[in-house]
Amino acid sequence: MKTSKVQRFSGICAGFLVCVLAAAPVFALETVEPGSLTIAFSGDMPGTGYQDSRMVGYDGEILQQISEKLGLKVKPALMEWSGTIASVQSRRVDVMAGTMGWTEQRSKIMALSDPIHYFKNGITQTDKTNWNSLKDLQGKKVGTITGFSFIPEMRKIEGLQVALYDTSDAAVRDLLAGRIDAVIGDPPVMQYAISRNEQWHLHFNAFIDNDPNFPLLTGLGQVVFGFNKASPELVTAVNAQIQTLWKNCEMRKIGARYGLTQDVWFMPEGKDLRLGVDRPAGWTLPGCK
């Protein structure tokens, strides 16, 4: 049976419309700057960096891939760590990244993503010591970064004097100069820096404690991204992409480029503190063997 010109034209238009819809995002995500994902980050590697118009580092590569999948251009916003959360809260940026650990307090002021990797906190120190417990830090002067979630727990350690720094570099410089005894920083950042500077004679020991009174210092850590709570659609879209990266084991591939190869980064072991807080009771942590 012959097809009329009107039918043929309608068929062509319908086919064209299907192609257009297939090429375009299913819906436009609302962001600070339309069509872009504005990212607050501190530039501490191996978490985040910006090079050749692309986000780099473990967190950075993940956000770069997610942005591309969502049809958004990356807009970097480099700043001190202490300013990243405030930037999210005030909606000057869409998301903050940089080995940020999940905490209940942060979940109350931001929408936190599914984890992109796991970690155990520990002590960065000179080769003159081999500390690996909370007790080892009693009476010591220990550096950490302003805004880190576990600072209140550090203040509970008997005799410990907390020294606050704006950057990991500043804390490590004071450790090398002997002005502080140790540093508790982002484990990936510490291990990355130590591995590339053998002349420092520093090493990192994870805490052997599993103390419920110090859950952030000694428990299972989850690295997440932070969003404004008024952006639920964006958070949902990002989480869907994070789950896909876990299922494809892309997290391990990205991690390998930044020295994160051990199972501890990718296999959750320990109590999930998020259940009943910002995740439902039946929710399970993703992982990749």
Short mmCIF file of N, CA, C and O in Angstrom, two decimals, residues 1 84 99 105 122 125 148 168 177 202 220 223 244:
data_model
loop_
_atom_site.label_atom_id
_atom_site.label_comp_id
_atom_site.label_asym_id
_atom_site.label_seq_id
_atom_site.Cartn_x
_atom_site.Cartn_y
_atom_site.Cartn_z
N MET A 1 0.85 -1.19 0.00
CA MET A 1 0.00 0.00 0.00
C MET A 1 0.88 1.23 0.00
O MET A 1 1.83 1.34 0.75
N THR A 84 34.57 25.68 51.59
CA THR A 84 33.79 24.88 50.66
C THR A 84 32.36 24.62 51.13
O THR A 84 31.41 24.74 50.35
N THR A 99 37.83 14.51 49.14
CA THR A 99 37.96 13.52 50.22
C THR A 99 37.23 13.95 51.48
O THR A 99 37.76 13.87 52.59
N GLN A 105 26.52 15.31 61.43
CA GLN A 105 26.38 16.76 61.46
C GLN A 105 26.33 17.35 60.06
O GLN A 105 25.49 18.21 59.77
N GLY A 122 44.07 7.83 60.44
CA GLY A 122 45.32 7.39 61.06
C GLY A 122 46.25 8.55 61.34
O GLY A 122 45.88 9.72 61.21
N GLN A 125 53.30 10.71 60.76
CA GLN A 125 54.35 10.96 61.75
C GLN A 125 55.72 10.75 61.13
O GLN A 125 55.83 10.23 60.01
N PHE A 148 37.59 19.91 59.77
CA PHE A 148 37.50 18.45 59.72
C PHE A 148 36.54 17.94 60.80
O PHE A 148 36.52 18.43 61.93
N SER A 168 46.65 21.03 54.13
CA SER A 168 47.47 19.89 54.51
C SER A 168 48.95 20.22 54.40
O SER A 168 49.77 19.78 55.22
N ALA A 177 59.13 20.48 60.52
CA ALA A 177 59.93 21.46 61.27
C ALA A 177 59.97 21.14 62.77
O ALA A 177 60.69 21.82 63.52
N LEU A 202 58.53 10.38 56.45
CA LEU A 202 57.25 10.31 57.14
C LEU A 202 56.55 8.99 56.81
O LEU A 202 56.81 8.39 55.77
N LEU A 220 34.55 3.25 60.24
CA LEU A 220 34.56 3.23 58.77
C LEU A 220 34.25 4.62 58.24
O LEU A 220 33.23 5.21 58.59
N VAL A 223 33.85 8.62 51.91
CA VAL A 223 34.11 9.87 51.19
C VAL A 223 32.90 10.18 50.31
O VAL A 223 32.43 9.31 49.56
N THR A 244 26.42 3.48 39.13
CA THR A 244 26.88 2.87 37.88
C THR A 244 28.40 2.68 37.89
O THR A 244 28.91 1.64 37.46
#
